[in-house]
PDB file of C-alpha atoms in Angstrom:
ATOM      1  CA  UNK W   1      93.784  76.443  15.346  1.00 67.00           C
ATOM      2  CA  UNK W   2      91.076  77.896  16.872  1.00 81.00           C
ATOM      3  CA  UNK W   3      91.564  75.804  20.558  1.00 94.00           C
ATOM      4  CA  UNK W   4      88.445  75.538  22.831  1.00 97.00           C
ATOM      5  CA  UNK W   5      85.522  77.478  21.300  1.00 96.00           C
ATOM      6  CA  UNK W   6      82.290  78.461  23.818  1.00 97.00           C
ATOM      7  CA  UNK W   7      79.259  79.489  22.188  1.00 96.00           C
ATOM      8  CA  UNK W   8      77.509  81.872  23.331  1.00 97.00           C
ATOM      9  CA  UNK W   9      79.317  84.501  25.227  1.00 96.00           C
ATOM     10  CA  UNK W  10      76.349  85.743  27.176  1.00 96.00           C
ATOM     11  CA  UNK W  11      72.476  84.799  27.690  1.00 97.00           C
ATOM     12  CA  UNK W  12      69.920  86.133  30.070  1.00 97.00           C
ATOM     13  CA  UNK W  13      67.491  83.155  31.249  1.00 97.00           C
ATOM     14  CA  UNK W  14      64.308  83.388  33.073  1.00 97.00           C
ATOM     15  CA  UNK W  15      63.568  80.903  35.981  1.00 98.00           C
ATOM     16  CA  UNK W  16      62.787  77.344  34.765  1.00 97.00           C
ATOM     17  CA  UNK W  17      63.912  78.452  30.897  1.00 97.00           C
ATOM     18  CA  UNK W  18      66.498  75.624  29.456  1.00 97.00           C
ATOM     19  CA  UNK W  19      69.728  75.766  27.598  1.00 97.00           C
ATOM     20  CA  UNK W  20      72.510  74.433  25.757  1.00 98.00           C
ATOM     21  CA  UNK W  21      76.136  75.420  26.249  1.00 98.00           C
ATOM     22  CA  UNK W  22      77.854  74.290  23.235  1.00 97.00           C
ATOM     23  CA  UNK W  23      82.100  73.659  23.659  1.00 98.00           C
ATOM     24  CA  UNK W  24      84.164  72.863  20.832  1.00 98.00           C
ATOM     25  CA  UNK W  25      87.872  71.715  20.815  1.00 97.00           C
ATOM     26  CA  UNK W  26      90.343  71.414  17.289  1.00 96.00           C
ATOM     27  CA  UNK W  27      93.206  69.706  18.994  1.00 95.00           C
ATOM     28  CA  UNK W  28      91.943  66.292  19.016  1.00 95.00           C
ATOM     29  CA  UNK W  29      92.185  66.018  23.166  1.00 93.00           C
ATOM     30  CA  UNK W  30      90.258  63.161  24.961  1.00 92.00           C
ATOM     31  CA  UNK W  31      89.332  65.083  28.068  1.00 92.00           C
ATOM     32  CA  UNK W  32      86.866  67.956  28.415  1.00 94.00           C
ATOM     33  CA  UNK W  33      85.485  69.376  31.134  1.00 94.00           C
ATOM     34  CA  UNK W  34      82.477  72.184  31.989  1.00 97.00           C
ATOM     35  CA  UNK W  35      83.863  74.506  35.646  1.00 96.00           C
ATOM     36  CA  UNK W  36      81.664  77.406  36.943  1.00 97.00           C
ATOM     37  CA  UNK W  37      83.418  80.330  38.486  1.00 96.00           C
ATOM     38  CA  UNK W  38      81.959  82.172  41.134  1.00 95.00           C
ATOM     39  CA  UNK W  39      83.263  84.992  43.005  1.00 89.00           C
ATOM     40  CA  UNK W  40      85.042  84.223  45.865  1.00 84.00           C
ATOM     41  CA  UNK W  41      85.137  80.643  44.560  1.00 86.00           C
ATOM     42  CA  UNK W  42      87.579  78.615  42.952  1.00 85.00           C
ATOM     43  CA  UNK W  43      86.679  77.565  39.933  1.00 92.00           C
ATOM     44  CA  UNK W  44      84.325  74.273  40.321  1.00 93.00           C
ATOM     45  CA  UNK W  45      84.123  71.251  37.873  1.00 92.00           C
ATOM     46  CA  UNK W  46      80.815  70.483  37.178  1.00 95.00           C
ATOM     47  CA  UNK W  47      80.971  67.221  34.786  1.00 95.00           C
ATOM     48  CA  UNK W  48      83.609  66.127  32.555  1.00 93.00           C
ATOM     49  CA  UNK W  49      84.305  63.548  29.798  1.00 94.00           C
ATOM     50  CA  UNK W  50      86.877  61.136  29.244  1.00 91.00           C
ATOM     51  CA  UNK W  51      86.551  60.479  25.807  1.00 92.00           C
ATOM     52  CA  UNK W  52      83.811  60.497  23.179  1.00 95.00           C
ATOM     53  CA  UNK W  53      80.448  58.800  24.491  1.00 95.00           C
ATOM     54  CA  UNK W  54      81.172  58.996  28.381  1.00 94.00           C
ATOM     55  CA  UNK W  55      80.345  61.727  30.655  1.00 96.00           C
ATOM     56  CA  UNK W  56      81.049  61.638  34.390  1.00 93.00           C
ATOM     57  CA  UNK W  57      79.733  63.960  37.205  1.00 93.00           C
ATOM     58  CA  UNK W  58      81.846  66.315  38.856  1.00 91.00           C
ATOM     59  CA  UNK W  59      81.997  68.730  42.019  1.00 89.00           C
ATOM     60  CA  UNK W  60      78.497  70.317  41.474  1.00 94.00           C
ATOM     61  CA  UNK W  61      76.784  68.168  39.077  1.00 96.00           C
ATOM     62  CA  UNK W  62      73.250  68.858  40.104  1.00 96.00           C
ATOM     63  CA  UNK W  63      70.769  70.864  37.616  1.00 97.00           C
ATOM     64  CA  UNK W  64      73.027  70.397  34.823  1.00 98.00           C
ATOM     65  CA  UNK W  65      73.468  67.110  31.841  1.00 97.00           C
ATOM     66  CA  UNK W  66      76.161  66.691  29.673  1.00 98.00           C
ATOM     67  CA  UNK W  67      77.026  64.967  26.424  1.00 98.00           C
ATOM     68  CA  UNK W  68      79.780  64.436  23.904  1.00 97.00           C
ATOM     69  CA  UNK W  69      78.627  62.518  21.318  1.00 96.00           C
ATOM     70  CA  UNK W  70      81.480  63.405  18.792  1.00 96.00           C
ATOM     71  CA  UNK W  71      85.132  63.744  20.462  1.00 96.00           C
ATOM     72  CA  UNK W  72      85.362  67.443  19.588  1.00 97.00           C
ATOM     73  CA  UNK W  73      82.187  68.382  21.446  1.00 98.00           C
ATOM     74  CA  UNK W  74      80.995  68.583  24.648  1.00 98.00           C
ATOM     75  CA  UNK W  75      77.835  70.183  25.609  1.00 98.00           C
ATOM     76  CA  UNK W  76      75.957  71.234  28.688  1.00 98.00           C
ATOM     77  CA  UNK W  77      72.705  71.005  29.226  1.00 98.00           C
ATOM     78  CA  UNK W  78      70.763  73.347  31.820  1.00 97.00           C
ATOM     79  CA  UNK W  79      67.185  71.838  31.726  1.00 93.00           C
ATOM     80  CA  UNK W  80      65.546  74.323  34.104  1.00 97.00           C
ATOM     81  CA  UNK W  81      67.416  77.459  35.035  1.00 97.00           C
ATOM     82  CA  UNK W  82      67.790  77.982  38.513  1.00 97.00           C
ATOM     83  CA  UNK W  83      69.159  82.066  40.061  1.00 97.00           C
ATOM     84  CA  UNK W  84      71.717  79.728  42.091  1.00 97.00           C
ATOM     85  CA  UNK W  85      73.033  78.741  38.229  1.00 98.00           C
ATOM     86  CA  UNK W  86      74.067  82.370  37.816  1.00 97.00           C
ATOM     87  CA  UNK W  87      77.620  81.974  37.098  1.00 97.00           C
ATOM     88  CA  UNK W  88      80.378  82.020  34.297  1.00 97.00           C
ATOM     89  CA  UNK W  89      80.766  78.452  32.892  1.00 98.00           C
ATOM     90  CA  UNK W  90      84.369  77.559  31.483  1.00 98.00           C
ATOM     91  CA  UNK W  91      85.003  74.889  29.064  1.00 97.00           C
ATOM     92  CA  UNK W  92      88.108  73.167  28.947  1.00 95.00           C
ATOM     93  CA  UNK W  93      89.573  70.455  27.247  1.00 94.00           C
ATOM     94  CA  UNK W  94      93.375  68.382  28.051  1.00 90.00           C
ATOM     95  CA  UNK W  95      95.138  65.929  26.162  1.00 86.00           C
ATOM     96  CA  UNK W  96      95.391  63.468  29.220  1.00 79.00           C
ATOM     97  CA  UNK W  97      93.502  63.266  32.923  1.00 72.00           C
ATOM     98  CA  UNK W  98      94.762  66.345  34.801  1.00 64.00           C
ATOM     99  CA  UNK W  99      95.893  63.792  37.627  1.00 59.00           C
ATOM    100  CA  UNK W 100      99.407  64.498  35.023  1.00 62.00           C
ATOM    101  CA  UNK W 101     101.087  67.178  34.404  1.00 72.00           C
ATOM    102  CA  UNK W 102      98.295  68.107  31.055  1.00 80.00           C
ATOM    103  CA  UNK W 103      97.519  71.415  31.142  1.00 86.00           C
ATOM    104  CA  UNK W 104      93.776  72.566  30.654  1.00 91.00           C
ATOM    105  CA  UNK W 105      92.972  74.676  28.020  1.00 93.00           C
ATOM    106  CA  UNK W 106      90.070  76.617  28.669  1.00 96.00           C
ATOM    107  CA  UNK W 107      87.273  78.418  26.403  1.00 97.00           C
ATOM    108  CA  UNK W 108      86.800  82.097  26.347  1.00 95.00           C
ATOM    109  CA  UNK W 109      83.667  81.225  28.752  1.00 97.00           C
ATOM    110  CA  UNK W 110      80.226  82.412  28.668  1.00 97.00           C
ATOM    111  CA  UNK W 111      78.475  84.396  31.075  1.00 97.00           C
ATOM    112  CA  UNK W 112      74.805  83.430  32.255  1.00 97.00           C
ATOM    113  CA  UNK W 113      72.299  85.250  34.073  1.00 97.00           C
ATOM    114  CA  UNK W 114      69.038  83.486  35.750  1.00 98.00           C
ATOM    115  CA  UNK W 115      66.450  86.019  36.656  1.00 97.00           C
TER     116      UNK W 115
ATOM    117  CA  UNK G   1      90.960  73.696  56.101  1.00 71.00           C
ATOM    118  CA  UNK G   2      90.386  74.283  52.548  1.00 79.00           C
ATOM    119  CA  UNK G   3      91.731  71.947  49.692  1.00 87.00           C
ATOM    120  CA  UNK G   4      93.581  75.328  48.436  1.00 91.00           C
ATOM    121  CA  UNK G   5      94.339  78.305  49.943  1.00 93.00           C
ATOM    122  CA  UNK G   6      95.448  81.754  48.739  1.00 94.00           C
ATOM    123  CA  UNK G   7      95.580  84.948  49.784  1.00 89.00           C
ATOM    124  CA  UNK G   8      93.213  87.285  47.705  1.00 88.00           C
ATOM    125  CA  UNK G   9      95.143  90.069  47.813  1.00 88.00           C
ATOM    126  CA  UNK G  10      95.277  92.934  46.253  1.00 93.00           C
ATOM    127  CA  UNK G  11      99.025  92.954  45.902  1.00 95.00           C
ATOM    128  CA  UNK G  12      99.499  96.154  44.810  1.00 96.00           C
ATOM    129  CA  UNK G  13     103.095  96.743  44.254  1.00 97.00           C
ATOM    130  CA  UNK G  14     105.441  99.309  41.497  1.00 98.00           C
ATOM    131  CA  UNK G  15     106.578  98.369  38.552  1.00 98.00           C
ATOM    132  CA  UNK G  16     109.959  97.226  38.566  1.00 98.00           C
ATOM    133  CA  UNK G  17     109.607  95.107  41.974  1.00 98.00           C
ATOM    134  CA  UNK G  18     109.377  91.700  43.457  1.00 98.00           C
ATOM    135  CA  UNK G  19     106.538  89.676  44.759  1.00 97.00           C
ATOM    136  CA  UNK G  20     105.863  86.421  46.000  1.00 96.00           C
ATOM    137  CA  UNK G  21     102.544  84.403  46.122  1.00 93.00           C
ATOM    138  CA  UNK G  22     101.920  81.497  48.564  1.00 94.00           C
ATOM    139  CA  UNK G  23      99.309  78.934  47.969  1.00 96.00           C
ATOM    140  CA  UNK G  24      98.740  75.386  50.996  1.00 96.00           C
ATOM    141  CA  UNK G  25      97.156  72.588  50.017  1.00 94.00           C
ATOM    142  CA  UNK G  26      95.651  69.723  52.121  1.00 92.00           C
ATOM    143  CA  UNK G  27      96.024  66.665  50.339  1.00 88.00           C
ATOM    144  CA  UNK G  28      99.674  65.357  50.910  1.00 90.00           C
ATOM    145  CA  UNK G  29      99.214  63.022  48.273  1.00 86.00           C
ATOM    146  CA  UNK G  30      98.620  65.504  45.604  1.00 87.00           C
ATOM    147  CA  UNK G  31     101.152  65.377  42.743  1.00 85.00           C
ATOM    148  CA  UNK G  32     100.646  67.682  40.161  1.00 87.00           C
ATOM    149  CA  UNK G  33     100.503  71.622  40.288  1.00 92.00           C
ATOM    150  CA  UNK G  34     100.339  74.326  38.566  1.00 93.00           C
ATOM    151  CA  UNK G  35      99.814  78.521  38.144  1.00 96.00           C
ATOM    152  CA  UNK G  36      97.365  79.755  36.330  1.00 96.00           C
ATOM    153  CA  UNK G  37      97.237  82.925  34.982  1.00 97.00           C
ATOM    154  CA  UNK G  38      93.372  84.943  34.650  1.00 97.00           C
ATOM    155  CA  UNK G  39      92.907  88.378  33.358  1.00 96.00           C
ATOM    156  CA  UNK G  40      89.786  90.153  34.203  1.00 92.00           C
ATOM    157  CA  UNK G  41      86.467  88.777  32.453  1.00 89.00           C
ATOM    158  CA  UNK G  42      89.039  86.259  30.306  1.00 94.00           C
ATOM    159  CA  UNK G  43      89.814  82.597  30.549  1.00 96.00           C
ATOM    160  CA  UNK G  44      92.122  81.096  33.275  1.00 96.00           C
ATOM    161  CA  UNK G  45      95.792  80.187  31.277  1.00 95.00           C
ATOM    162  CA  UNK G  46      98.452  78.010  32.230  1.00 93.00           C
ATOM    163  CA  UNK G  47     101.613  79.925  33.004  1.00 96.00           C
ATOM    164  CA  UNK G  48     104.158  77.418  34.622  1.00 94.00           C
ATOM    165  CA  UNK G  49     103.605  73.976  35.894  1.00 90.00           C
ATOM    166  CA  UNK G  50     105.774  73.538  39.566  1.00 91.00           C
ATOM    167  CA  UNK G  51     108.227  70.845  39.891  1.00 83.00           C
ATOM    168  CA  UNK G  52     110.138  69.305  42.698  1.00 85.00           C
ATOM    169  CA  UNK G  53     113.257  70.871  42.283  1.00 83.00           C
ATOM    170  CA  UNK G  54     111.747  74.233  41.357  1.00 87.00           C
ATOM    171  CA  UNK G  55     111.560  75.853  37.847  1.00 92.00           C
ATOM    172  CA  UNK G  56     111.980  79.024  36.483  1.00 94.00           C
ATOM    173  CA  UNK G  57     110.653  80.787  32.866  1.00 94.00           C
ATOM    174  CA  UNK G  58     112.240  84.253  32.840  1.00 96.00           C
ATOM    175  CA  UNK G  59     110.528  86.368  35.206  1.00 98.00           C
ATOM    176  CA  UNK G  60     108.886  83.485  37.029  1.00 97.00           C
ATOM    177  CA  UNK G  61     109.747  81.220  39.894  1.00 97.00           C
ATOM    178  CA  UNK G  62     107.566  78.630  41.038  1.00 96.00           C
ATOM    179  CA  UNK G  63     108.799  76.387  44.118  1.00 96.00           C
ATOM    180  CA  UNK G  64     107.065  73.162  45.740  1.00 95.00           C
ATOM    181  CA  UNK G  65     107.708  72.558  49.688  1.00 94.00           C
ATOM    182  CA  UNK G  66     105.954  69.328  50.047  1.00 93.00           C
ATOM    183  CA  UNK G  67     106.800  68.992  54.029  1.00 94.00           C
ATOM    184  CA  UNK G  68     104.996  72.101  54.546  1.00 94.00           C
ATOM    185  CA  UNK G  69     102.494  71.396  51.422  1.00 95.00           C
ATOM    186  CA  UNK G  70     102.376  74.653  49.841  1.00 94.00           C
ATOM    187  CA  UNK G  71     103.758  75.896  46.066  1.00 96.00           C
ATOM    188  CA  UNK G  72     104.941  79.327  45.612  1.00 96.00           C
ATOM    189  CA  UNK G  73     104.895  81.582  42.556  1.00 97.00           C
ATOM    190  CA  UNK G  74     107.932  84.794  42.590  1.00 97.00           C
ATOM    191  CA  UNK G  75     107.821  87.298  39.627  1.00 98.00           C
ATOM    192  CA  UNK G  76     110.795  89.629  38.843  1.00 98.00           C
ATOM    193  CA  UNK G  77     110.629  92.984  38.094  1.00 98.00           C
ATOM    194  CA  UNK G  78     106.980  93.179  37.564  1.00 98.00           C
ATOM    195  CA  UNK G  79     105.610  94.768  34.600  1.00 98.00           C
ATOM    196  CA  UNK G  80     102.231  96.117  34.319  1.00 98.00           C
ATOM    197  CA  UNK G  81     101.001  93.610  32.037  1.00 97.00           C
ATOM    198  CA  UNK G  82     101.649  91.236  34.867  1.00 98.00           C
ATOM    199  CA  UNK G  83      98.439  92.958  36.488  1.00 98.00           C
ATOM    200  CA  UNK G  84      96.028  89.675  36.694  1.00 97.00           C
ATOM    201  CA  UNK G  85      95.145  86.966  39.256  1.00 97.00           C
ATOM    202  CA  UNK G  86      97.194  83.719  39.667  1.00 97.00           C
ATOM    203  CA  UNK G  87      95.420  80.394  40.441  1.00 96.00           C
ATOM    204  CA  UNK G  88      96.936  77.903  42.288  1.00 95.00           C
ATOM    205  CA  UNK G  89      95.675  74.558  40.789  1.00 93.00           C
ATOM    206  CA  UNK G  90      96.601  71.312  42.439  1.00 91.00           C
ATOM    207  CA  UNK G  91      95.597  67.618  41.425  1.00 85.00           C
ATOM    208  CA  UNK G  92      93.439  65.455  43.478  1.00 76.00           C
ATOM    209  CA  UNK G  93      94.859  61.880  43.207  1.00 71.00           C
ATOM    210  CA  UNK G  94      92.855  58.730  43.548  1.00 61.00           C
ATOM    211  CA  UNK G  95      91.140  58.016  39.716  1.00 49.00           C
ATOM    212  CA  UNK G  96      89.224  61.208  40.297  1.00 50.00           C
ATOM    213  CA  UNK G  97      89.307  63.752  37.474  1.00 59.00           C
ATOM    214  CA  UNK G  98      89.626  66.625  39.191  1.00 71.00           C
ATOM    215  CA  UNK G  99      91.947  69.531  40.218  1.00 83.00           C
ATOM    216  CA  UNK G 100      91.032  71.777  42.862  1.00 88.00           C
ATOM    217  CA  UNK G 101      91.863  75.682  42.337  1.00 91.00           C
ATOM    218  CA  UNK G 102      92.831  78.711  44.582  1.00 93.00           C
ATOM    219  CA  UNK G 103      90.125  81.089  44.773  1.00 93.00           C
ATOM    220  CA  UNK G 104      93.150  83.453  43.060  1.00 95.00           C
ATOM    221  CA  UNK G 105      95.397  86.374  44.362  1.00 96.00           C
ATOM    222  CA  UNK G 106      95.006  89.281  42.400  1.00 96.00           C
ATOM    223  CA  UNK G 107      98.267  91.586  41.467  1.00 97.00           C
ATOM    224  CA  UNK G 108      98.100  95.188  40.182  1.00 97.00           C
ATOM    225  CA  UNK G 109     101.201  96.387  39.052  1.00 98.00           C
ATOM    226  CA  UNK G 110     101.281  99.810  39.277  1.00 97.00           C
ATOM    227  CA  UNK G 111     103.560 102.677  37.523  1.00 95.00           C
TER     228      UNK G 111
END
């Protein structure tokens, strides 16, 4: 099993350039989630799912759209880069609400740069 | 006050030796926590959920004082490969998906 796969590993965007973050998960969980990781910042969730066709906003949800139109994939959406969106962005997927004891399972993340 | 708290360290201590990490929390109604383990550049990973009564998994000792709301994370004989930073992670209750993290304290183990 592959777990939570991030694609891609690194991009360089100019100001007001869009993107997609693609996530993919192989262990049939209901919950995903997107975080961004700053330094000297815990990580922060940004929107999450709950299941397949519902997307909820998180901690920092501004500048950024989801969607998880099939169970195994969740996908966010950067429309127009901002510098402030300079940040790694985790994936991370658990097989209940992590108000349990379900641990996250995170993607190898991807590291974005907004010039 | 801050949701979670660590200290960010460095904790630089020898191989072979024993160190303890402290982490508060805020929310007295949180229920569910949990150390996280993140190697430079890599992906946080879970390495021990904390109970009530305390567990242990080898090297590892994670406590939970709820009267004074903090968790605490000891490691045993510290190996070099134990050189990473530990989140604290603790659940937010009331139907919101969401657990707060420790901005980390980072251990170097060193020979």
């Amino acid at each position: 099993n592959a777990g939570v796969t991030q694609t891609p590993k690194f991009r360089v965007l100019k100001t007001g350039q869009s993107m997609t973050l693609l996530c993919a998960q192989d262990m049939n969980h209901e919950y995903m989630y997107w975080y961004r990781q700053d330094p000297g910042m815990g990580l922060r969730l940004i929107h999450y799912s709950v299941g397949e066709g519902t997307t909820a906003k998180g901690e920092v949800p501004d500048g950024y759209n989801v969607s998880r139109l099939k169970k195994q994939n969740f996908l966010l959406g950067l429309e127009s880069a901002a510098p402030s969106q300079t940040s790694v962005y985790f994936c991370a997927s658990s097989l209940t609400g992590t108000g349990g004891r379900s641990p996250l399972h995170f993607g190898n993340g991807t590291r974005l740069t907004v010039t | 006050r801050k949701e979670v708290e660590q200290d960010p360290g460095p904790f630089n201590v020898p191989e072979g030796a024993t160190v303890a990490f402290n982490c508060t929390y805020s929310n007295s109604a949180s229920q569910s926590f949990f150390w996280y383990r993140q190697d430079c550049r890599k992906e946080p990973k879970l390495l021990m959920s904390v109970y009530s009564s305390g567990n242990e998994d080898g090297r590892f000792t994670a406590q939970l004082n709820r009267a004074s709301q903090y968790i605490s994370l000891l490691i045993r004989d510290s190996k070099l490969s134990d050189s990473a930073t530990y989140l604290c992670v603790v659940n937010n209750p009331g139907g919101y998906q969401k657990v707060t993290f420790g901005t980390g304290t980072k251990l170097q183990v060193i020979p």
